[in-house]
XYZ file of C-alpha atoms in Angstrom:
680
model
C 44.216 49.961 54.234
C 46.972 47.338 54.096
C 49.081 49.418 56.462
C 46.152 49.676 58.900
C 45.658 45.922 58.796
C 49.342 45.292 59.441
C 49.346 47.728 62.370
C 46.240 46.005 63.734
C 47.840 42.590 63.332
C 51.029 43.781 65.057
C 49.037 45.272 67.951
C 47.182 42.007 68.437
C 50.393 40.007 68.325
C 51.795 42.166 71.129
C 48.933 41.332 73.504
C 47.724 37.917 72.337
C 49.299 34.545 72.868
C 47.693 33.323 69.660
C 48.461 34.829 66.245
C 45.748 37.061 64.737
C 44.012 35.138 61.938
C 43.359 36.639 58.549
C 39.881 36.784 57.016
C 40.900 34.052 54.583
C 41.997 31.795 57.444
C 38.680 32.364 59.212
C 36.707 31.514 56.066
C 38.732 28.337 55.639
C 38.035 27.351 59.254
C 34.290 27.963 58.684
C 34.334 25.772 55.596
C 36.049 22.986 57.514
C 33.676 23.234 60.499
C 30.566 23.312 58.302
C 31.851 20.401 56.198
C 32.065 22.126 52.868
C 29.661 25.041 53.319
C 31.150 28.487 52.835
C 30.860 31.568 55.029
C 28.692 33.171 52.332
C 26.013 30.575 53.058
C 25.734 31.911 56.618
C 24.275 35.216 55.416
C 20.613 35.817 56.255
C 18.102 38.525 55.469
C 16.582 40.488 58.351
C 12.907 41.416 58.712
C 13.794 44.775 57.189
C 15.350 43.165 54.115
C 18.934 43.874 55.193
C 21.708 41.399 54.408
C 23.175 40.234 57.719
C 26.669 38.828 57.349
C 28.228 36.208 59.650
C 31.290 38.385 60.229
C 31.893 42.145 60.125
C 35.356 43.645 59.833
C 36.965 47.055 59.714
C 36.113 47.230 55.993
C 32.401 47.353 56.866
C 32.726 50.242 59.292
C 30.808 53.399 58.223
C 32.879 56.412 57.209
C 33.519 59.039 59.859
C 33.207 56.665 62.789
C 36.766 57.253 63.995
C 36.156 60.952 64.626
C 32.638 60.800 66.156
C 32.289 61.000 69.937
C 29.294 60.864 72.264
C 27.612 64.247 72.262
C 28.659 64.989 68.676
C 26.073 65.741 65.981
C 24.146 63.722 64.742
C 24.183 62.070 68.191
C 24.325 58.490 66.967
C 26.664 57.720 69.848
C 24.548 59.540 72.428
C 23.070 62.948 73.176
C 25.443 63.650 76.041
C 29.174 64.246 75.953
C 29.633 62.839 79.470
C 27.900 59.952 81.201
C 26.286 60.329 84.607
C 28.024 57.368 86.232
C 25.661 57.288 89.198
C 22.471 57.564 87.149
C 23.116 56.729 83.461
C 19.364 56.618 82.815
C 16.298 57.328 84.914
C 14.333 54.364 86.250
C 10.775 55.495 85.632
C 8.257 52.666 86.005
C 4.675 52.846 84.772
C 1.777 52.731 87.256
C -1.045 50.224 86.736
C -3.495 50.848 89.578
C -6.872 52.392 88.739
C -7.911 54.182 91.939
C -6.141 57.535 92.578
C -5.191 56.675 96.164
C -3.816 53.301 95.084
C -1.695 54.926 92.344
C -0.278 57.298 94.935
C 0.691 54.334 97.122
C 2.157 52.537 94.093
C 4.324 55.553 93.221
C 5.583 56.068 96.767
C 6.413 52.388 97.123
C 8.404 52.392 93.886
C 10.284 55.585 94.676
C 11.133 54.292 98.128
C 12.634 51.191 96.510
C 14.799 52.670 93.803
C 12.678 54.374 91.130
C 13.565 57.861 89.980
C 9.964 58.580 89.053
C 6.731 57.236 87.633
C 5.013 57.154 84.286
C 1.411 57.509 85.424
C -0.763 55.227 83.368
C -4.035 56.984 82.534
C -7.092 54.799 81.989
C -7.959 54.764 78.285
C -11.654 54.039 78.697
C -11.989 56.783 81.296
C -10.113 59.320 79.160
C -12.191 58.618 76.082
C -15.428 58.477 78.105
C -16.099 54.922 77.012
C -18.416 52.675 78.993
C -15.766 49.963 79.287
C -13.047 51.044 81.713
C -9.596 49.694 80.824
C -7.973 47.020 82.988
C -5.109 49.312 84.019
C -4.490 53.042 84.294
C -5.776 55.539 86.833
C -9.335 56.859 86.529
C -9.077 60.624 86.930
C -11.740 63.078 85.830
C -11.266 65.986 88.260
C -8.639 68.075 90.023
C -9.536 66.416 93.319
C -8.735 62.962 91.949
C -5.548 64.166 90.220
C -4.419 65.779 93.483
C -4.960 62.472 95.276
C -2.555 60.861 92.794
C 0.160 63.479 93.425
C -0.363 63.860 97.188
C 2.978 63.931 98.998
C 5.059 63.608 95.777
C 7.852 66.142 95.271
C 7.309 66.938 91.582
C 10.516 68.946 91.481
C 12.590 65.983 92.641
C 10.892 62.948 91.095
C 10.135 62.563 87.421
C 6.392 62.420 86.786
C 5.358 61.513 83.241
C 1.693 61.922 82.313
C 0.346 60.968 78.907
C -3.180 61.754 77.711
C -5.704 60.459 75.272
C -8.989 62.150 74.508
C -9.475 65.961 74.460
C -6.184 67.789 75.037
C -7.121 71.013 76.796
C -9.329 69.480 79.544
C -6.708 66.849 80.363
C -3.961 69.442 80.782
C -6.214 71.753 82.783
C -6.999 69.115 85.414
C -3.406 68.002 85.907
C -1.990 71.528 85.872
C -4.632 72.491 88.424
C -3.516 69.569 90.593
C 0.168 70.416 90.128
C -0.404 73.973 91.308
C -1.425 72.565 94.673
C 1.968 70.913 94.953
C 4.709 72.919 96.635
C 7.522 73.613 94.192
C 5.359 72.923 91.143
C 7.247 75.569 89.161
C 10.256 73.237 89.263
C 8.215 70.396 87.723
C 10.800 68.105 86.085
C 8.459 65.701 84.374
C 6.228 65.868 81.330
C 2.552 66.105 80.439
C 2.182 64.928 76.889
C -0.251 64.042 74.131
C 0.315 62.071 70.937
C -2.886 62.277 68.857
C -1.237 60.563 65.882
C -0.499 57.402 67.865
C -3.946 57.519 69.454
C -5.580 57.851 66.033
C -3.498 55.000 64.612
C -4.104 52.600 67.498
C -7.823 53.217 68.080
C -8.913 54.406 64.628
C -10.496 57.630 65.923
C -10.019 60.710 68.107
C -12.248 62.495 70.627
C -11.599 65.725 68.694
C -10.076 66.532 65.328
C -6.316 66.621 64.780
C -6.557 70.352 64.100
C -8.303 70.939 67.422
C -5.697 68.841 69.224
C -2.913 70.947 67.693
C -4.731 74.235 68.392
C -5.138 73.272 72.030
C -1.505 72.195 72.268
C -0.488 75.683 71.159
C -2.641 77.043 73.999
C -0.583 74.957 76.429
C 2.690 76.260 74.979
C 1.510 79.882 75.301
C 0.561 79.235 78.908
C 4.027 77.773 79.523
C 5.632 81.000 78.277
C 3.415 83.072 80.567
C 4.296 80.907 83.556
C 7.980 80.667 82.540
C 7.808 76.877 82.504
C 9.280 74.481 79.968
C 8.363 70.802 79.930
C 7.535 68.422 77.048
C 3.912 68.464 75.885
C 4.108 66.145 72.848
C 5.273 62.558 72.932
C 6.572 61.252 69.610
C 6.253 57.499 69.927
C 6.687 54.462 67.707
C 4.975 52.125 70.179
C 1.712 51.814 68.219
C 3.553 50.818 65.045
C 5.834 48.441 66.932
C 2.955 46.742 68.762
C 0.992 46.330 65.535
C 3.903 44.484 63.929
C 6.106 47.025 62.151
C 9.705 46.075 61.466
C 12.471 48.324 62.771
C 12.824 50.416 59.626
C 9.061 51.043 59.504
C 9.101 51.916 63.187
C 11.910 54.439 62.711
C 10.196 55.929 59.646
C 6.918 56.367 61.565
C 8.750 57.969 64.494
C 10.520 60.450 62.226
C 7.378 61.200 60.205
C 5.370 61.793 63.394
C 7.973 64.229 64.709
C 8.024 66.086 61.387
C 4.204 66.311 61.422
C 4.164 67.906 64.889
C 6.932 70.356 64.019
C 5.147 71.465 60.848
C 1.782 71.838 62.609
C 3.187 73.927 65.452
C 5.364 76.068 63.174
C 2.280 76.798 61.058
C 0.558 78.020 64.236
C 3.315 80.500 65.008
C 5.388 78.621 67.580
C 9.141 79.138 67.248
C 11.270 76.226 66.077
C 13.311 76.306 69.283
C 10.173 76.097 71.418
C 8.732 73.279 69.298
C 11.860 71.158 69.549
C 12.016 71.633 73.326
C 8.380 70.518 73.544
C 9.017 67.072 72.058
C 9.984 63.909 73.871
C 10.615 60.677 71.954
C 9.677 57.149 72.943
C 10.578 53.759 71.464
C 10.009 50.226 72.772
C 12.805 47.681 72.530
C 12.033 44.170 71.298
C 13.989 40.981 71.733
C 16.467 41.167 68.840
C 19.141 42.596 71.119
C 21.937 44.059 68.948
C 19.494 45.253 66.242
C 17.448 46.975 68.978
C 20.569 48.844 70.098
C 21.148 49.868 66.490
C 17.514 50.986 66.178
C 17.776 53.372 69.126
C 21.062 54.776 67.839
C 19.503 55.239 64.386
C 16.542 57.099 65.941
C 18.841 59.823 67.246
C 20.654 60.053 63.931
C 17.437 60.292 61.904
C 15.854 62.950 64.063
C 19.034 65.027 64.171
C 19.015 65.156 60.376
C 15.277 65.896 60.240
C 15.582 68.732 62.767
C 18.603 70.102 60.918
C 16.490 70.283 57.758
C 14.136 72.666 59.611
C 17.103 74.966 60.276
C 17.835 73.934 63.857
C 21.280 74.461 65.352
C 23.249 71.297 66.120
C 22.584 71.430 69.865
C 18.833 71.806 69.218
C 18.765 68.491 67.346
C 19.329 66.426 70.475
C 16.391 64.390 71.742
C 15.306 62.943 75.035
C 14.763 59.286 74.183
C 12.557 57.257 76.482
C 12.586 53.498 76.213
C 10.342 50.671 77.311
C 10.073 46.946 76.837
C 7.864 45.512 74.124
C 4.278 44.375 74.664
C 4.078 42.357 71.479
C 6.825 39.934 72.557
C 5.140 38.938 75.831
C 3.141 35.774 76.391
C 0.153 34.707 78.460
C 1.407 31.125 78.707
C 4.547 30.369 80.711
C 4.570 34.051 81.750
C 7.651 33.845 83.968
C 9.660 33.719 80.745
C 8.556 37.329 80.300
C 11.032 38.219 83.054
C 13.861 37.050 80.806
C 12.390 38.814 77.781
C 12.074 42.041 79.769
C 15.666 41.736 80.998
C 17.016 41.282 77.456
C 14.922 44.149 76.091
C 15.818 46.417 78.997
C 19.515 45.626 78.507
C 19.254 46.481 74.800
C 17.442 49.753 75.540
C 19.991 50.793 78.166
C 22.951 49.907 75.940
C 21.239 51.732 73.072
C 21.393 54.918 75.103
C 17.875 55.690 76.370
C 17.570 58.544 78.847
C 14.559 57.039 80.646
C 13.512 53.386 80.850
C 10.412 51.413 81.839
C 10.556 47.619 82.098
C 7.076 46.131 82.140
C 6.033 43.601 84.815
C 5.998 40.030 83.510
C 2.215 39.640 83.966
C 1.247 42.876 82.209
C -0.511 41.124 79.290
C -2.510 38.880 81.655
C -3.857 41.151 84.365
C -3.274 44.307 86.319
C 0.313 43.566 87.399
C 0.850 42.189 90.876
C 3.115 43.934 93.374
C 5.552 41.020 93.016
C 5.757 41.452 89.222
C 6.224 45.210 89.585
C 9.005 44.664 92.119
C 10.842 42.254 89.794
C 10.554 44.729 86.895
C 11.906 47.582 89.001
C 14.731 45.483 90.415
C 15.721 44.348 86.922
C 16.581 47.960 86.103
C 18.430 48.429 89.368
C 20.499 45.294 88.695
C 21.311 46.527 85.181
C 22.637 49.746 86.710
C 24.168 48.639 89.988
C 25.400 45.110 89.269
C 25.695 44.762 85.482
C 27.153 48.317 85.233
C 25.552 48.867 81.835
C 25.790 52.633 82.162
C 29.479 52.782 83.013
C 30.404 52.897 79.331
C 29.001 55.504 76.976
C 27.573 54.011 73.790
C 28.575 50.491 74.800
C 27.879 48.971 71.344
C 29.714 51.807 69.608
C 32.744 50.688 67.627
C 31.247 47.269 66.977
C 31.566 46.772 63.229
C 28.260 44.881 63.237
C 26.228 47.395 65.282
C 27.718 50.420 63.534
C 26.982 48.946 60.104
C 23.478 47.912 61.121
C 22.799 51.392 62.561
C 23.762 52.989 59.257
C 21.788 50.517 57.134
C 18.674 50.780 59.323
C 18.818 54.573 59.162
C 19.129 54.540 55.370
C 16.232 52.088 54.999
C 14.073 54.078 57.406
C 14.852 57.363 55.662
C 13.690 55.884 52.360
C 10.424 54.763 53.989
C 10.046 58.171 55.651
C 10.316 59.843 52.243
C 7.603 57.503 50.929
C 5.335 58.604 53.793
C 6.033 62.243 52.987
C 5.116 61.614 49.339
C 1.744 60.359 50.606
C 1.194 63.797 52.140
C 2.680 63.082 55.564
C 1.846 60.560 58.233
C -1.727 61.720 58.870
C -2.583 61.310 55.189
C -0.720 58.003 55.023
C -2.824 56.722 57.938
C -6.050 57.939 56.345
C -5.232 56.196 53.049
C -4.179 52.965 54.749
C -0.659 53.186 53.274
C 1.082 52.621 56.627
C -1.350 49.955 57.809
C -0.737 47.872 54.680
C 3.032 48.070 55.059
C 2.884 47.135 58.732
C 0.468 44.266 58.117
C 2.772 42.818 55.452
C 5.730 42.825 57.847
C 3.632 41.381 60.663
C 2.314 38.510 58.559
C 5.820 37.514 57.445
C 6.955 37.308 61.064
C 3.804 35.498 62.252
C 4.207 32.906 59.506
C 7.765 32.278 60.702
C 6.366 31.795 64.214
C 3.688 29.429 62.889
C 6.397 27.391 61.185
C 8.624 27.595 64.296
C 11.399 29.286 62.361
C 11.080 31.840 65.144
C 10.656 30.249 68.543
C 8.581 31.530 71.463
C 9.515 29.477 74.500
C 6.467 28.159 76.325
C 4.183 28.837 73.357
C 5.293 27.355 70.038
C 8.369 25.690 71.568
C 8.658 23.661 74.797
C 5.148 24.358 76.185
C 4.546 23.739 79.874
C 1.594 21.311 79.897
C 1.432 21.388 83.716
C 1.170 25.152 83.931
C -0.601 26.792 86.873
C -2.432 30.111 86.754
C -0.560 32.984 88.391
C -2.218 34.773 91.294
C -4.325 37.830 90.581
C -3.858 41.199 92.237
C -6.230 43.411 94.249
C -9.834 43.457 92.968
C -11.042 47.050 92.586
C -14.108 46.443 90.388
C -16.674 47.843 92.843
C -14.827 51.120 93.300
C -14.145 51.416 89.571
C -17.811 50.872 88.700
C -18.705 53.715 91.052
C -16.174 56.017 89.381
C -17.462 55.026 85.952
C -21.091 55.745 86.854
C -20.148 59.189 88.119
C -18.324 59.981 84.889
C -21.231 59.013 82.621
C -23.769 60.849 84.778
C -21.847 64.132 84.784
C -23.448 67.028 82.919
C -21.489 68.942 80.288
C -21.984 72.469 81.593
C -19.510 74.279 79.318
C -20.775 74.991 75.830
C -18.550 77.810 74.675
C -14.860 77.751 73.768
C -12.438 78.769 76.514
C -8.731 79.502 76.718
C -6.412 77.192 78.581
C -6.145 79.663 81.459
C -9.932 79.642 81.765
C -9.979 75.842 81.566
C -7.565 75.644 84.517
C -9.850 77.968 86.475
C -12.812 75.698 85.715
C -10.790 72.702 86.887
C -9.946 74.519 90.136
C -13.661 75.222 90.637
C -14.392 71.495 90.531
C -15.530 71.021 86.941
C -14.826 67.528 85.634
C -12.745 66.702 82.578
C -15.848 66.050 80.487
C -17.645 69.143 81.733
C -14.637 71.223 80.666
C -14.496 69.432 77.304
C -18.095 70.358 76.610
C -18.905 71.197 73.016
C -15.401 70.328 71.777
C -16.522 66.712 71.588
C -19.329 67.475 69.135
C -17.066 69.198 66.619
C -15.057 66.070 65.778
C -14.545 66.057 62.034
C -15.283 62.350 61.965
C -11.800 61.256 60.845
C -11.706 57.487 60.917
C -8.737 55.320 59.982
C -8.064 51.600 60.049
C -7.013 50.906 63.625
C -3.584 49.439 64.417
C -4.112 47.618 67.735
C -1.621 45.522 69.655
C -0.985 42.150 67.990
C 1.209 39.965 70.157
C 3.441 37.418 68.454
C 2.057 34.553 70.541
C -1.665 35.302 70.130
C -2.544 32.761 67.441
C -1.074 29.827 69.330
C -2.492 31.077 72.618
C -6.023 31.409 71.233
C -5.911 27.882 69.842
C -4.574 26.446 73.075
C -7.074 28.383 75.200
C -10.015 26.999 73.236
C -8.782 23.423 73.474
C -8.139 23.730 77.208
C -11.608 25.240 77.756
C -13.183 22.397 75.777
C -11.253 19.834 77.811
C -12.333 21.430 81.085
C -16.042 21.598 80.170
C -16.521 18.347 78.221
C -13.722 15.869 77.868
C -9.980 15.941 77.617
C -8.746 16.161 74.054
C -6.041 13.512 74.157
C -3.755 12.244 71.435
C -1.752 9.034 71.355
C 1.893 9.348 70.338
C 2.642 5.763 69.390
C 6.226 4.649 68.890
C 6.870 1.552 66.767
C 10.090 -0.428 67.047
C 13.065 -0.174 69.428
C 12.936 2.840 71.739
C 16.238 4.231 70.455
C 14.907 4.418 66.908
C 11.440 5.829 67.618
C 12.031 8.136 70.613
C 13.418 11.161 68.673
C 10.246 11.350 66.589
C 8.050 10.629 69.624
C 9.605 13.631 71.410
C 9.209 15.790 68.303
C 5.539 14.813 67.852
C 4.717 15.362 71.535
C 6.310 18.824 71.483
C 4.550 19.660 68.211
C 1.104 18.756 69.602
C 1.519 20.150 73.119
C 1.791 23.657 71.664
C -1.913 23.253 70.831
C -2.893 22.349 74.387
C -3.514 18.661 73.761
C -3.048 16.040 76.448
C -0.429 13.609 75.160
C -0.262 9.876 75.915
C 3.005 8.240 74.810
C 3.390 4.502 74.293
C 6.233 2.557 72.718
C 5.330 -0.697 70.958
C 8.006 -3.163 69.907
C 5.856 -4.705 67.178
C 3.151 -3.608 64.767
C 0.701 -5.975 66.469
C 1.326 -4.251 69.829
C 0.772 -0.885 68.141
C -2.577 -2.033 66.731
C -3.640 -3.227 70.195
C -2.669 0.111 71.826
C -4.698 2.044 69.248
C -7.703 -0.188 69.915
C -7.431 0.258 73.703
C -7.232 4.074 73.632
C -9.594 4.808 70.727
C -8.177 8.350 70.170
C -6.255 10.013 67.302
C -2.803 8.491 66.803
C 0.574 9.819 65.709
C 2.837 7.011 64.527
C 6.527 7.484 65.306
C 9.376 5.343 64.089
C 12.347 5.150 61.765
C 11.987 5.416 58.000
C 12.885 1.719 57.799
C 10.089 0.863 60.228
C 7.573 2.859 58.169
C 8.437 0.768 55.118
C 7.375 -2.342 57.039
C 3.922 -0.890 57.738
C 1.440 -2.489 55.357
C -1.846 -0.948 54.262
C -3.821 -3.387 56.430
C -1.739 -2.375 59.486
C -2.505 1.291 58.907
C -6.197 0.552 58.317
C -6.396 -1.400 61.586
C -4.870 1.486 63.531
C -6.975 4.158 61.796
C -10.180 2.178 62.376
C -9.843 2.875 66.112
C -7.950 6.173 65.950
C -10.267 7.953 63.526
C -7.457 10.352 62.663
C -4.075 8.897 61.730
C -0.931 11.035 61.701
C 2.721 10.211 61.235
C 5.929 11.890 62.380
C 8.131 12.252 59.319
C 7.303 11.806 55.634
C 4.815 9.384 54.059
C 2.825 9.832 50.869
C 0.155 7.181 51.448
C -3.405 8.524 51.270
C -4.466 6.778 54.455
C -2.196 9.107 56.460
C -4.222 12.226 57.325
C -1.290 14.437 58.326
C 2.496 14.180 58.445
C 4.247 16.089 61.233
C 7.707 17.337 60.320
C 9.867 20.446 60.377
C 8.510 21.611 57.022
C 4.954 21.904 58.347
C 3.208 25.072 59.453
C 2.620 24.033 63.067
C -0.249 26.435 63.726
C -2.192 25.471 60.604
C -1.645 21.785 61.340
C -2.997 22.207 64.877
C -5.941 24.277 63.612
C -6.744 21.560 61.051
C -6.599 18.927 63.781
C -8.863 20.953 66.073
C -11.452 21.280 63.321
C -11.112 17.576 62.527
C -11.928 16.774 66.155
C -15.095 18.844 66.128
C -13.852 22.301 67.037
C -14.234 25.568 65.194
C -12.321 26.199 61.997
C -9.369 28.597 61.951
C -8.371 30.833 59.097
C -5.103 30.011 57.362
C-alpha cells in the first residue's frame, strides 16, 4: 500500500505544479479552516443509515474494482462493453394526452423533435373501470382506439412502451390486435408490460388476483413463442416504493424482491429461466441526491445480477435493461419552474448512472396535464444532456470515484439485507399483505418529512425562499367533454364474454370489436379480494403546500391573513431577524408587512395602527430592554405576539428560530388565527 501511495504521489508530482498533499495535511487544513473542528466532525449519516465521510481515498475503494470493466459481471459498471456514442441512452418521453388522436399527435411531435420513442401513458381510471378518469393517460378500451394511437408510427423503428393496469389478458389482446394492423409489427422493438405488484402496492387492490395475473402473463409468453416474438411483458419497478417515501436501500430491496417474485411465479408455471429473464424490464426513478442516485442505479444492476445468478442463470443472462425516470415525489406545485432544475439534476444522475432508457417529466406534471411547452423543455433537457453536456461519451462516468464506488457497495449490502428480510416474510406479496413493507417505508418517509418541516432539508420555493408574488401557470387543452363521452361509453358497455378464453381467442375478440371490459368478462368477478394498505404518492412538499393553499384560499374569499414583522432598534441590528422571520412566515402563505421602529414607543404605535399578529425582531440586547408593560401594550393590539430568537417570558406566544419545526409552528399559528387544526 505504501508503494502504491508513493507511486501515486510521484505521478501527481509529474503533472501538478503543486505538491500532492497527504491525508494528514488535509486533515490539518480542515481543522484550521473550521477553527478547531476535526474532519471526523464532518461525517453525517444518510437516510439509509450509512456513514458518509467528508473525504474518500484509495483505502476506501471496494476490492476488485481495478479489474472490473463495463460489460463485466455483475454489471455494476454497465451492461454493455461498448458505449453507443451517438445514442448512449434512448430518449423515450411519456405521453400525457387522454384522447387517442391527441396521443398520436403528441408522439409524432416528440419523435420529429428528437425523441427515440414514447412511453404511452395509459389512463388509470379507464383501465380499472373506475368512474373517475385520471387527469393524464390515454383512454383506450378497444382495438379501434388503440389503432388510432399507433396510426402512422413505425413500431419497428421507434420504441413504444406500453404499461397496463387492470386485467392483463384483455389489455394485451387489444394492443396486440392494434399492433397487427401496423406494417412491420413483427419487428416491434418496444414493450407491453404489466407490474401487478406495484399496482397492488400503490392502489391497495387489483382487478383480478395475483395468480390470475401471472396465469395470463404465461399465456402471453406462449403466444410470443408461437409468433416468434420476444419483447418484455413484465416491468419490475421501484417507482411505487420511491414515490411513497422509501429510502434508496428500501427501494433497491423492493426492486430485487419484485423481480425474484416474478421469476419464481413464472418458473412454477413452466416457463424456462432464459425466457423469464428476457421477459423482464427494470425501472427506477432518480431523485435529487445526485451522486447517491448514480450509486443506486449501479447497485441495482449488481443486485439483480447476483439474484439471477442464484437462479442458475449464465453471466450474460444476468444483464438487465434499466429504464430511468425523474422523481414525482421531489416536484412542487409552488414555484414550479424550479422543477426544471430538479428534472435536469435527476436526469443527469440517471444518465450518468447508466440507464438504457430515460424519461424526464415535464415541470408541471404534478399540477396539470403537462403543457406542450413543458413537454418540449423536458425533451430538450435530455437532448442537451446528450448533445451538449456529452454525458454519454464516457462509460460509467462515476466509476472509479472512491465515494461513488464505496457508496454503491454499501447501498447494495444494505439493500441485500433488507431483501433477505422481505424473503423471510414469505416474499414481497406476503410482506405487502402483512404491512411489513409499508411500515418500513412510512418510517423512512416520516424521518425525511420531519427534516423538511424543520428546514434541515430545503425545498426552494416551498419551505425556503417562497415566491409570494407567484402567478398561476397556464393550463393546457381542455378535453373534458370528449373524455366524459368516452367514460360513459365504457360504463355502458355490456360484458358479453362469460367463459374463459385463451390469449389467441382474446385477440380474435379484440379484432371483432369487443371492448377491453367485454373481453375481461367474468375474470373480474373472480378476484380473491386481496386488499393491502395502499402506498400512494406522497410528495415531499405536500404538507407545506396544503397549509399555504388553505391560507391563500381564506385570504381570497374573506380577508388577507397578514402578519406584522416589527423590527426594534437600528436597522443593522434588527434586519437579519426581520428577514429570517419574513422568510419563515411566507412559507405558510401569509402576507407580510415589515416595519422598522427605532424606539419601543414607535413599535407600540405600529402595533396599534395595524392591529394584526406581530413578530418582534431585534438584537438580544434590545430584547433585554423590553419591559413587561411594553410587551403587554403590543400584545393588546396584536392578539398574538411572536419573537424572532429566544425568549422565555410567558407573554410571548411563539419564538421563531432555527430550532423550531417550521411546519408545526405555521400550523399552530393558522389554528390560532381561526383556521383548522393540523396534526403534528
